[in-house]
């Protein structure tokens, strides 16, 4: 890709990278498909694996991430995936998050990495990984959990000192009742 940038110029290279879906990365995709079976598994399958003590999906996500970063022709896209994954940080090894972070990567971060900020925020609010990580699945009208509300405002959107404790309480109340239904063939967020 460095040669392409030198040959075509910075602006043309940037335009090419911004249109990431038009960049042929089939060689990488073939390798991902053959080496990482869990990347396309259902959330329910990840839950069943974790309940059996099998965390292949966690290690495959880490290895696939490294492979994508090192070999993808879609370098700007992969950089933005890394940026948004860091911004909407989920500690991979918190109990429960390890089974959902690969789903978050596939269904929240990657599809929205070069999209609108509002879309990625909305997708993140419904992420089983985020609900698990910040204990949002255990937030009820009679006992709102403020972890996600505070993180949403402080780290994801508004920044420090741009909201009040009363704002945290009100936002937390808005997110009460989001739960994860583990009994379906796919994981569903009840709102």
Coordinates of N, CA, C and O in Angstrom, one line a residue:
X1 N 0.8 -1.2 0.0 CA 0.0 0.0 0.0 C 0.9 1.3 0.0 O 0.4 2.3 -0.5
X2 N 2.1 1.2 0.5 CA 3.0 2.4 0.5 C 3.3 2.8 -0.9 O 3.4 3.9 -1.3
X3 N 3.5 1.8 -1.8 CA 3.8 2.0 -3.2 C 2.6 2.7 -3.9 O 2.7 3.7 -4.6
X4 N 1.4 2.2 -3.5 CA 0.2 2.8 -4.1 C 0.1 4.3 -3.7 O -0.3 5.1 -4.5
X5 N 0.4 4.6 -2.4 CA 0.3 6.0 -2.0 C 1.3 6.8 -2.7 O 1.0 8.0 -3.1
X6 N 2.5 6.3 -2.9 CA 3.6 7.1 -3.6 C 3.2 7.3 -5.0 O 3.4 8.4 -5.6
X7 N 2.7 6.3 -5.7 CA 2.4 6.3 -7.1 C 1.2 7.2 -7.4 O 1.2 8.1 -8.3
X8 N 0.1 7.1 -6.6 CA -1.2 7.7 -6.9 C -1.3 9.1 -6.1 O -2.3 9.8 -6.4
X9 N -0.5 9.3 -5.2 CA -0.7 10.5 -4.4 C -1.5 10.3 -3.1 O -2.3 9.4 -3.1
X10 N -1.3 11.2 -2.2 CA -2.0 11.1 -0.9 C -3.5 11.1 -1.0 O -4.3 10.3 -0.5
X11 N -4.1 12.1 -1.8 CA -5.5 12.2 -1.9 C -6.2 11.0 -2.5 O -7.2 10.5 -2.0
X12 N -5.6 10.5 -3.6 CA -6.1 9.3 -4.2 C -6.0 8.1 -3.3 O -7.0 7.3 -3.3
X13 N -4.9 8.0 -2.6 CA -4.8 6.9 -1.7 C -5.8 6.9 -0.6 O -6.5 5.9 -0.2
X14 N -6.1 8.1 0.0 CA -7.1 8.3 1.0 C -8.5 8.0 0.5 O -9.2 7.3 1.2
X15 N -8.8 8.4 -0.7 CA -10.1 8.1 -1.3 C -10.3 6.6 -1.4 O -11.3 6.1 -1.2
X16 N -9.2 5.9 -1.9 CA -9.2 4.5 -2.1 C -9.5 3.8 -0.7 O -10.3 2.9 -0.6
X17 N -8.8 4.2 0.3 CA -8.9 3.6 1.7 C -10.3 3.9 2.3 O -10.9 3.1 2.9
X18 N -10.9 5.1 2.0 CA -12.2 5.4 2.5 C -13.3 4.6 1.9 O -14.3 4.3 2.6
X19 N -13.1 4.1 0.7 CA -14.0 3.2 0.0 C -13.6 1.8 0.3 O -13.4 1.0 -0.6
X20 N -13.5 1.4 1.5 CA -12.8 0.2 2.0 C -13.5 -1.1 1.4 O -12.9 -2.1 1.1
X21 N -14.8 -1.0 1.2 CA -15.6 -2.2 0.6 C -15.2 -2.5 -0.8 O -15.3 -3.6 -1.2
X22 N -14.6 -1.5 -1.5 CA -14.2 -1.8 -2.9 C -12.8 -2.4 -3.0 O -12.4 -2.8 -4.0
X23 N -12.1 -2.4 -1.9 CA -10.7 -2.9 -1.8 C -10.8 -4.5 -1.7 O -11.4 -5.0 -0.8
X24 N -10.2 -5.2 -2.6 CA -10.3 -6.6 -2.6 C -9.4 -7.2 -1.5 O -8.1 -7.0 -1.6
X25 N -10.0 -7.7 -0.5 CA -9.3 -8.3 0.7 C -9.6 -9.8 0.8 O -9.6 -10.3 1.9
X26 N -10.0 -10.4 -0.4 CA -10.4 -11.8 -0.4 C -9.4 -12.7 0.1 O -9.7 -13.8 0.7
X27 N -8.1 -12.5 -0.2 CA -7.1 -13.4 0.3 C -7.1 -13.4 1.8 O -7.0 -14.5 2.4
X28 N -7.2 -12.3 2.5 CA -7.2 -12.3 3.9 C -8.5 -12.9 4.4 O -8.5 -13.7 5.4
X29 N -9.6 -12.7 3.8 CA -10.9 -13.2 4.2 C -10.9 -14.8 4.1 O -11.4 -15.5 5.0
X30 N -10.3 -15.3 3.1 CA -10.1 -16.7 2.9 C -9.3 -17.3 4.1 O -9.7 -18.3 4.6
X31 N -8.3 -16.6 4.4 CA -7.4 -17.1 5.5 C -8.2 -17.0 6.9 O -8.2 -17.9 7.7
X32 N -9.0 -15.9 7.1 CA -9.8 -15.8 8.3 C -10.8 -16.9 8.4 O -11.0 -17.6 9.4
X33 N -11.5 -17.2 7.2 CA -12.5 -18.3 7.2 C -11.9 -19.6 7.5 O -12.5 -20.4 8.2
X34 N -10.7 -19.9 7.0 CA -10.1 -21.2 7.2 C -9.4 -21.4 8.6 O -9.4 -22.5 9.1
X35 N -9.0 -20.3 9.2 CA -8.2 -20.4 10.5 C -9.0 -20.1 11.7 O -8.6 -20.5 12.8
X36 N -10.1 -19.4 11.5 CA -10.9 -18.9 12.7 C -12.4 -19.2 12.6 O -13.2 -18.4 12.2
X37 N -12.7 -20.4 13.0 CA -14.1 -20.9 12.9 C -15.1 -20.2 13.7 O -16.3 -20.1 13.4
X38 N -14.7 -19.7 14.8 CA -15.6 -19.1 15.8 C -16.1 -17.6 15.4 O -17.0 -17.1 15.9
X39 N -15.4 -17.0 14.5 CA -15.7 -15.6 14.1 C -17.1 -15.4 13.6 O -17.7 -14.4 13.8
X40 N -17.6 -16.4 12.9 CA -19.0 -16.3 12.4 C -20.0 -17.1 13.2 O -21.2 -17.2 12.7
X41 N -19.7 -17.6 14.3 CA -20.6 -18.4 15.1 C -21.7 -17.4 15.7 O -21.4 -16.3 15.9
X42 N -22.8 -18.0 16.1 CA -23.9 -17.3 16.7 C -23.5 -16.9 18.1 O -22.7 -17.6 18.7
X43 N -24.1 -15.8 18.6 CA -23.9 -15.5 20.1 C -24.2 -16.7 21.0 O -23.5 -17.0 21.9
X44 N -25.3 -17.4 20.6 CA -25.7 -18.5 21.5 C -24.6 -19.6 21.5 O -24.3 -20.2 22.6
X45 N -23.9 -19.8 20.4 CA -22.8 -20.8 20.3 C -21.7 -20.4 21.2 O -21.1 -21.2 21.9
X46 N -21.4 -19.1 21.2 CA -20.4 -18.6 22.1 C -20.7 -18.7 23.6 O -19.8 -19.1 24.4
X47 N -22.0 -18.5 23.9 CA -22.4 -18.7 25.3 C -22.2 -20.2 25.7 O -21.7 -20.5 26.7
X48 N -22.7 -21.1 24.8 CA -22.5 -22.5 25.1 C -21.1 -22.9 25.3 O -20.7 -23.7 26.1
X49 N -20.2 -22.4 24.4 CA -18.8 -22.7 24.5 C -18.3 -22.2 25.9 O -17.6 -22.9 26.6
X50 N -18.6 -21.0 26.3 CA -18.1 -20.4 27.5 C -18.6 -21.2 28.7 O -17.9 -21.5 29.7
X51 N -19.9 -21.6 28.7 CA -20.4 -22.4 29.8 C -19.7 -23.8 29.9 O -19.7 -24.4 30.9
X52 N -19.1 -24.2 28.8 CA -18.4 -25.5 28.8 C -16.9 -25.2 29.1 O -16.1 -26.1 29.1
X53 N -16.5 -24.0 29.4 CA -15.1 -23.6 29.7 C -14.2 -23.5 28.4 O -13.0 -23.5 28.5
X54 N -14.8 -23.4 27.3 CA -14.1 -23.2 26.0 C -14.1 -21.8 25.6 O -15.2 -21.2 25.3
X55 N -13.0 -21.1 25.5 CA -12.9 -19.7 25.2 C -12.1 -19.5 23.8 O -11.5 -18.5 23.7
X56 N -12.3 -20.5 22.9 CA -11.6 -20.4 21.6 C -12.0 -19.1 20.9 O -11.2 -18.5 20.3
X57 N -13.3 -18.6 21.1 CA -13.7 -17.4 20.4 C -12.9 -16.2 20.9 O -12.7 -15.3 20.1
X58 N -12.5 -16.2 22.1 CA -11.7 -15.0 22.6 C -10.3 -15.0 22.0 O -9.9 -14.0 21.5
X59 N -9.7 -16.2 22.0 CA -8.3 -16.2 21.4 C -8.4 -16.0 19.9 O -7.5 -15.4 19.3
X60 N -9.4 -16.6 19.3 CA -9.5 -16.4 17.8 C -9.8 -14.9 17.5 O -9.2 -14.4 16.5
X61 N -10.5 -14.2 18.3 CA -10.7 -12.8 18.0 C -9.4 -12.0 18.1 O -9.1 -11.2 17.3
X62 N -8.6 -12.3 19.2 CA -7.3 -11.6 19.3 C -6.4 -11.9 18.2 O -5.8 -11.0 17.6
X63 N -6.3 -13.2 17.8 CA -5.4 -13.6 16.7 C -5.9 -13.0 15.3 O -5.1 -12.6 14.5
X64 N -7.2 -13.0 15.1 CA -7.7 -12.5 13.9 C -7.5 -11.0 13.8 O -7.2 -10.4 12.7
X65 N -7.6 -10.3 14.9 CA -7.3 -8.9 15.0 C -5.9 -8.6 14.6 O -5.6 -7.7 13.8
X66 N -5.0 -9.3 15.1 CA -3.6 -9.1 14.8 C -3.3 -9.4 13.3 O -2.6 -8.6 12.6
X67 N -3.9 -10.4 12.8 CA -3.8 -10.8 11.4 C -4.3 -9.7 10.5 O -3.7 -9.3 9.5
X68 N -5.5 -9.2 10.8 CA -6.1 -8.1 10.0 C -5.3 -6.9 10.1 O -5.0 -6.2 9.0
X69 N -4.8 -6.5 11.2 CA -4.0 -5.3 11.3 C -2.7 -5.4 10.5 O -2.2 -4.4 10.0
X70 N -2.1 -6.6 10.5 CA -0.8 -6.8 9.8 C -0.9 -7.0 8.3 O 0.0 -6.6 7.6
X71 N -2.0 -7.6 7.9 CA -2.1 -8.0 6.5 C -3.2 -7.4 5.6 O -3.1 -7.5 4.4
X72 N -4.2 -6.8 6.2 CA -5.3 -6.3 5.4 C -4.8 -5.1 4.5 O -4.0 -4.3 4.8
X73 N -5.4 -5.1 3.3 CA -5.2 -4.0 2.4 C -6.1 -2.8 2.8 O -5.9 -1.7 2.3
X74 N -7.0 -3.1 3.7 CA -8.0 -2.0 4.2 C -7.4 -1.4 5.4 O -8.0 -1.5 6.5
X75 N -6.2 -0.8 5.3 CA -5.5 -0.3 6.5 C -6.2 0.8 7.3 O -6.3 0.8 8.5
X76 N -6.8 1.7 6.6 CA -7.6 2.8 7.3 C -8.7 2.2 8.0 O -9.0 2.5 9.2
X77 N -9.5 1.3 7.4 CA -10.6 0.6 8.0 C -10.2 -0.1 9.3 O -10.8 0.0 10.3
X78 N -9.1 -0.9 9.2 CA -8.6 -1.6 10.3 C -8.1 -0.7 11.5 O -8.3 -1.0 12.6
X79 N -7.6 0.4 11.1 CA -7.1 1.4 12.1 C -8.4 2.0 12.8 O -8.3 2.2 14.0
X80 N -9.4 2.2 12.0 CA -10.7 2.8 12.6 C -11.4 1.7 13.5 O -11.9 2.1 14.5
X81 N -11.3 0.5 13.1 CA -11.8 -0.6 13.9 C -11.1 -0.6 15.3 O -11.7 -0.7 16.4
X82 N -9.8 -0.5 15.2 CA -9.0 -0.4 16.5 C -9.4 0.8 17.3 O -9.5 0.8 18.5
X83 N -9.5 2.0 16.6 CA -9.9 3.2 17.3 C -11.2 3.1 18.1 O -11.3 3.4 19.2
X84 N -12.2 2.6 17.3 CA -13.6 2.5 18.0 C -13.6 1.4 19.0 O -14.3 1.5 20.0
X85 N -12.8 0.3 18.8 CA -12.8 -0.7 19.8 C -12.2 -0.2 21.1 O -12.6 -0.5 22.2
X86 N -11.2 0.7 20.9 CA -10.6 1.3 22.1 C -11.5 2.3 22.7 O -11.7 2.4 24.0
X87 N -12.2 3.1 21.9 CA -13.1 4.1 22.4 C -14.3 3.5 23.2 O -14.7 3.9 24.3
X88 N -14.9 2.4 22.6 CA -16.0 1.7 23.3 C -15.4 0.5 24.0 O -15.8 -0.7 23.7
X89 N -14.4 0.7 24.8 CA -13.6 -0.3 25.4 C -14.5 -1.3 26.2 O -15.3 -0.9 27.0
X90 N -14.2 -2.6 26.1 CA -14.8 -3.6 26.9 C -13.7 -4.5 27.3 O -13.0 -5.1 26.5
X91 N -13.5 -4.7 28.6 CA -12.4 -5.5 29.1 C -12.7 -7.0 28.8 O -13.8 -7.5 29.2
X92 N -11.9 -7.5 27.9 CA -12.2 -8.9 27.4 C -12.3 -10.0 28.4 O -13.0 -10.9 28.2
X93 N -11.6 -9.8 29.5 CA -11.5 -10.9 30.5 C -12.4 -10.7 31.7 O -12.3 -11.4 32.7
X94 N -13.4 -9.8 31.6 CA -14.4 -9.8 32.7 C -15.4 -10.9 32.4 O -15.8 -11.2 31.3
X95 N -15.8 -11.6 33.5 CA -16.7 -12.7 33.4 C -17.9 -12.4 32.5 O -18.6 -11.4 32.8
X96 N -18.1 -13.1 31.5 CA -19.2 -12.9 30.5 C -18.8 -12.2 29.3 O -19.3 -12.4 28.2
X97 N -17.9 -11.2 29.4 CA -17.6 -10.3 28.3 C -16.8 -11.1 27.2 O -16.9 -10.9 26.0
X98 N -16.0 -12.1 27.7 CA -15.2 -12.9 26.7 C -16.1 -13.6 25.7 O -15.6 -13.9 24.6
X99 N -17.3 -14.0 26.1 CA -18.1 -14.7 25.1 C -18.8 -13.7 24.2 O -19.2 -14.1 23.1
X100 N -19.0 -12.5 24.6 CA -19.7 -11.5 23.7 C -18.8 -10.5 23.0 O -19.3 -9.9 22.0
X101 N -17.6 -10.3 23.4 CA -16.7 -9.3 22.7 C -16.5 -9.7 21.2 O -16.5 -8.8 20.4
X102 N -16.3 -11.0 20.9 CA -16.2 -11.3 19.4 C -17.5 -10.9 18.7 O -17.4 -10.4 17.5
X103 N -18.6 -11.0 19.3 CA -19.9 -10.6 18.6 C -19.9 -9.1 18.5 O -20.3 -8.5 17.5
X104 N -19.5 -8.4 19.6 CA -19.4 -6.9 19.5 C -18.5 -6.4 18.4 O -18.9 -5.5 17.7
X105 N -17.4 -7.1 18.3 CA -16.5 -6.7 17.2 C -17.1 -6.9 15.8 O -17.0 -6.0 15.0
X106 N -17.8 -8.0 15.7 CA -18.5 -8.3 14.4 C -19.7 -7.5 14.1 O -19.9 -7.1 12.9
X107 N -20.5 -7.2 15.1 CA -21.8 -6.6 14.9 C -21.9 -5.2 15.3 O -22.9 -4.5 14.8
X108 N -21.0 -4.7 16.1 CA -21.0 -3.3 16.5 C -19.9 -2.5 15.9 O -20.1 -1.5 15.1
X109 N -18.7 -2.9 16.1 CA -17.5 -2.1 15.8 C -17.2 -2.2 14.3 O -17.2 -1.1 13.6
X110 N -17.1 -3.4 13.7 CA -16.6 -3.5 12.3 C -17.7 -2.9 11.3 O -17.3 -2.2 10.4
X111 N -19.0 -3.1 11.5 CA -19.9 -2.5 10.5 C -20.0 -1.0 10.6 O -20.4 -0.4 9.7
X112 N -19.6 -0.4 11.7 CA -19.8 1.0 11.9 C -18.4 1.8 12.0 O -18.4 3.0 12.3
X113 N -17.3 1.1 11.7 CA -16.0 1.7 11.9 C -15.8 3.0 11.0 O -15.1 3.9 11.4
X114 N -16.4 3.0 9.8 CA -16.3 4.2 9.0 C -17.6 4.8 8.7 O -17.8 5.5 7.7
X115 N -18.5 4.6 9.7 CA -19.9 5.2 9.5 C -20.1 6.4 10.4 O -19.2 7.1 10.8
X116 N -21.4 6.6 10.7 CA -21.8 7.7 11.6 C -21.6 7.4 13.1 O -21.9 6.3 13.5
X117 N -21.2 8.4 13.8 CA -21.0 8.2 15.2 C -22.3 7.8 15.9 O -22.3 6.9 16.8
X118 N -23.4 8.4 15.6 CA -24.6 8.1 16.2 C -25.0 6.6 16.0 O -25.6 6.0 16.9
X119 N -24.7 6.0 14.9 CA -25.0 4.6 14.6 C -24.2 3.7 15.5 O -24.7 2.7 16.0
X120 N -22.9 4.0 15.7 CA -22.1 3.1 16.5 C -22.4 3.3 18.0 O -22.4 2.3 18.7
X121 N -22.8 4.5 18.4 CA -23.3 4.6 19.8 C -24.6 3.8 20.0 O -24.7 3.1 21.0
X122 N -25.5 3.9 19.1 CA -26.8 3.1 19.3 C -26.5 1.6 19.3 O -27.1 0.9 20.1
X123 N -25.6 1.2 18.4 CA -25.3 -0.3 18.3 C -24.6 -0.7 19.6 O -24.9 -1.8 20.1
X124 N -23.8 0.1 20.2 CA -23.1 -0.2 21.4 C -24.0 -0.3 22.6 O -23.8 -1.2 23.5
X125 N -25.1 0.5 22.6 CA -26.0 0.4 23.7 C -26.7 -0.9 23.8 O -27.2 -1.3 24.8
X126 N -26.8 -1.6 22.6 CA -27.5 -2.9 22.5 C -26.6 -4.1 22.5 O -27.0 -5.2 22.3
X127 N -25.3 -3.8 22.7 CA -24.3 -4.9 22.7 C -24.3 -5.7 23.9 O -24.2 -5.2 25.0
X128 N -24.5 -7.0 23.8 CA -24.4 -7.9 25.0 C -23.1 -7.8 25.7 O -23.0 -7.9 26.9
X129 N -22.0 -7.5 24.9 CA -20.7 -7.4 25.6 C -20.7 -6.1 26.4 O -20.2 -6.2 27.6
X130 N -21.2 -5.0 26.0 CA -21.3 -3.8 26.7 C -22.2 -3.9 27.9 O -21.9 -3.5 29.0
X131 N -23.3 -4.6 27.7 CA -24.3 -4.8 28.8 C -23.6 -5.7 29.9 O -23.8 -5.4 31.1
X132 N -22.9 -6.6 29.5 CA -22.2 -7.5 30.5 C -21.1 -6.8 31.2 O -21.0 -6.8 32.4
X133 N -20.2 -6.1 30.4 CA -19.1 -5.4 30.9 C -19.4 -4.4 32.0 O -18.8 -4.3 33.0
X134 N -20.5 -3.6 31.7 CA -20.9 -2.5 32.6 C -22.1 -2.8 33.4 O -22.7 -1.9 34.0
X135 N -22.4 -4.1 33.5 CA -23.5 -4.6 34.4 C -24.8 -4.0 34.0 O -25.7 -3.9 34.9
X136 N -25.0 -3.6 32.8 CA -26.3 -3.0 32.4 C -27.4 -4.0 32.3 O -28.6 -3.7 32.4
X137 N -27.1 -5.3 32.2 CA -28.1 -6.3 32.1 C -28.8 -6.5 33.5 O -29.8 -7.2 33.6
X138 N -28.2 -5.9 34.5 CA -28.7 -6.1 35.8 C -29.1 -4.7 36.4 O -28.8 -4.3 37.5
X139 N -29.8 -3.9 35.5 CA -30.2 -2.6 35.9 C -31.7 -2.5 35.8 O -32.3 -2.8 34.8
X140 N -32.3 -2.3 37.0 CA -33.8 -2.3 37.1 C -34.4 -1.0 37.5 O -33.7 -0.2 38.2
X141 N -35.6 -0.8 37.3 CA -36.3 0.5 37.6 C -36.1 0.8 39.1 O -35.9 1.9 39.5
X142 N -36.2 -0.3 40.0 CA -36.1 -0.1 41.4 C -34.7 0.0 41.9 O -34.4 0.5 43.0
X143 N -33.7 -0.3 41.0 CA -32.3 -0.2 41.3 C -31.5 0.0 40.1 O -30.8 -0.9 39.6
X144 N -31.5 1.2 39.5 CA -30.8 1.5 38.3 C -29.3 1.4 38.5 O -28.7 1.8 39.5
X145 N -28.6 0.7 37.6 CA -27.1 0.6 37.6 C -26.6 1.8 36.8 O -26.9 1.9 35.7
X146 N -25.7 2.6 37.4 CA -25.2 3.8 36.8 C -24.0 3.6 35.9 O -23.5 4.6 35.3
X147 N -23.4 2.4 35.9 CA -22.1 2.2 35.3 C -22.2 2.6 33.8 O -21.3 3.4 33.3
X148 N -23.2 2.1 33.1 CA -23.2 2.4 31.6 C -23.5 3.9 31.4 O -22.9 4.5 30.5
X149 N -24.5 4.4 32.1 CA -24.8 5.8 31.9 C -23.6 6.7 32.1 O -23.4 7.6 31.3
X150 N -22.9 6.5 33.1 CA -21.7 7.3 33.4 C -20.6 7.1 32.2 O -20.1 8.1 31.7
X151 N -20.4 5.9 31.9 CA -19.4 5.6 30.8 C -19.9 6.2 29.5 O -19.1 6.8 28.7
X152 N -21.2 6.1 29.2 CA -21.8 6.7 27.9 C -21.5 8.2 27.9 O -21.1 8.7 26.8
X153 N -21.7 8.9 29.0 CA -21.6 10.3 28.9 C -20.1 10.7 29.1 O -19.6 11.6 28.3
X154 N -19.4 10.1 30.0 CA -18.0 10.6 30.3 C -17.0 10.2 29.3 O -16.2 11.0 28.8
X155 N -17.1 8.9 28.8 CA -16.1 8.4 27.9 C -16.5 8.3 26.5 O -15.7 8.5 25.6
X156 N -17.8 8.0 26.3 CA -18.2 7.7 24.9 C -18.7 9.0 24.2 O -18.6 9.1 23.0
X157 N -19.3 10.0 24.9 CA -19.9 11.1 24.2 C -19.5 12.5 24.8 O -18.8 13.2 24.1
X158 N -19.9 12.9 25.9 CA -19.8 14.2 26.4 C -18.4 14.7 27.0 O -18.0 15.8 26.9
X159 N -17.7 13.7 27.6 CA -16.5 14.1 28.3 C -16.7 14.4 29.8 O -17.8 14.7 30.2
X160 N -15.6 14.4 30.5 CA -15.6 14.7 31.9 C -16.1 16.1 32.2 O -15.9 17.0 31.4
X161 N -16.9 16.2 33.3 CA -17.4 17.5 33.8 C -18.4 18.2 32.8 O -18.7 19.4 33.0
X162 N -19.0 17.4 31.9 CA -20.0 18.0 31.0 C -21.4 17.5 31.3 O -22.3 17.6 30.5
X163 N -21.6 16.9 32.5 CA -22.9 16.4 32.9 C -22.9 16.3 34.5 O -21.8 16.5 35.1
X164 N -24.1 16.1 35.0 CA -24.2 16.1 36.5 C -24.5 14.7 37.0 O -24.9 13.8 36.1
X165 N -24.5 14.5 38.3 CA -24.9 13.2 38.8 C -26.4 13.0 38.6 O -26.8 11.9 38.3
X166 N -27.2 14.1 38.5 CA -28.6 13.9 38.2 C -28.8 13.4 36.8 O -29.6 12.6 36.5
X167 N -27.9 13.9 35.8 CA -27.9 13.4 34.5 C -27.6 11.9 34.4 O -28.3 11.1 33.7
X168 N -26.7 11.5 35.2 CA -26.3 10.0 35.3 C -27.5 9.2 35.7 O -27.8 8.2 35.1
X169 N -28.2 9.7 36.8 CA -29.3 9.0 37.3 C -30.5 8.9 36.2 O -31.1 7.8 36.1
X170 N -30.7 10.0 35.5 CA -31.8 10.0 34.5 C -31.4 9.0 33.3 O -32.3 8.3 32.9
X171 N -30.2 9.1 32.9 CA -29.8 8.2 31.8 C -29.8 6.8 32.2 O -30.3 5.9 31.5
X172 N -29.3 6.5 33.4 CA -29.4 5.1 33.9 C -30.8 4.6 34.0 O -31.1 3.4 33.6
X173 N -31.7 5.4 34.4 CA -33.1 5.0 34.4 C -33.6 4.7 33.0 O -34.4 3.8 32.8
X174 N -33.2 5.4 32.0 CA -33.6 5.1 30.6 C -33.2 3.7 30.1 O -33.8 3.1 29.3
X175 N -32.1 3.3 30.7 CA -31.5 2.0 30.2 C -31.9 0.8 31.1 O -31.5 -0.3 31.0
X176 N -32.8 1.0 32.1 CA -33.2 -0.1 33.0 C -34.1 -1.0 32.1 O -34.8 -0.6 31.2
X177 N -34.0 -2.3 32.4 CA -34.8 -3.3 31.7 C -34.1 -3.9 30.5 O -34.6 -4.8 29.9
X178 N -32.9 -3.4 30.1 CA -32.2 -4.0 29.0 C -31.6 -5.3 29.6 O -30.9 -5.3 30.6
X179 N -32.0 -6.4 29.1 CA -31.5 -7.7 29.6 C -31.1 -8.6 28.4 O -31.5 -8.3 27.3
X180 N -30.4 -9.6 28.7 CA -29.9 -10.5 27.7 C -30.7 -11.8 27.8 O -30.7 -12.5 28.9
X181 N -31.3 -12.3 26.8 CA -32.1 -13.5 26.8 C -31.2 -14.6 26.2 O -30.9 -14.7 25.1
X182 N -30.7 -15.5 27.1 CA -29.8 -16.5 26.7 C -30.5 -17.8 26.2 O -29.8 -18.7 25.8
X183 N -31.8 -17.8 26.3 CA -32.5 -19.0 25.9 C -32.9 -19.1 24.4 O -33.4 -20.1 24.0
X184 N -32.7 -18.1 23.7 CA -33.1 -18.1 22.3 C -31.9 -18.7 21.5 O -30.8 -18.8 21.9
X185 N -32.2 -19.0 20.2 CA -31.1 -19.5 19.3 C -30.1 -18.4 19.0 O -29.0 -18.7 18.6
X186 N -30.5 -17.2 19.2 CA -29.5 -16.1 19.1 C -29.7 -15.2 20.4 O -30.7 -15.3 21.1
X187 N -28.8 -14.4 20.7 CA -28.9 -13.5 21.9 C -29.8 -12.3 21.5 O -29.6 -11.7 20.5
X188 N -30.7 -12.0 22.3 CA -31.7 -10.9 22.1 C -31.6 -10.0 23.3 O -31.6 -10.4 24.4
X189 N -31.6 -8.7 23.0 CA -31.7 -7.7 24.0 C -33.1 -7.3 24.2 O -33.8 -6.8 23.3
X190 N -33.6 -7.5 25.4 CA -35.0 -7.0 25.8 C -34.9 -5.6 26.3 O -34.0 -5.3 27.1
X191 N -35.7 -4.7 25.7 CA -35.6 -3.3 26.2 C -37.0 -3.0 26.8 O -38.0 -3.5 26.5

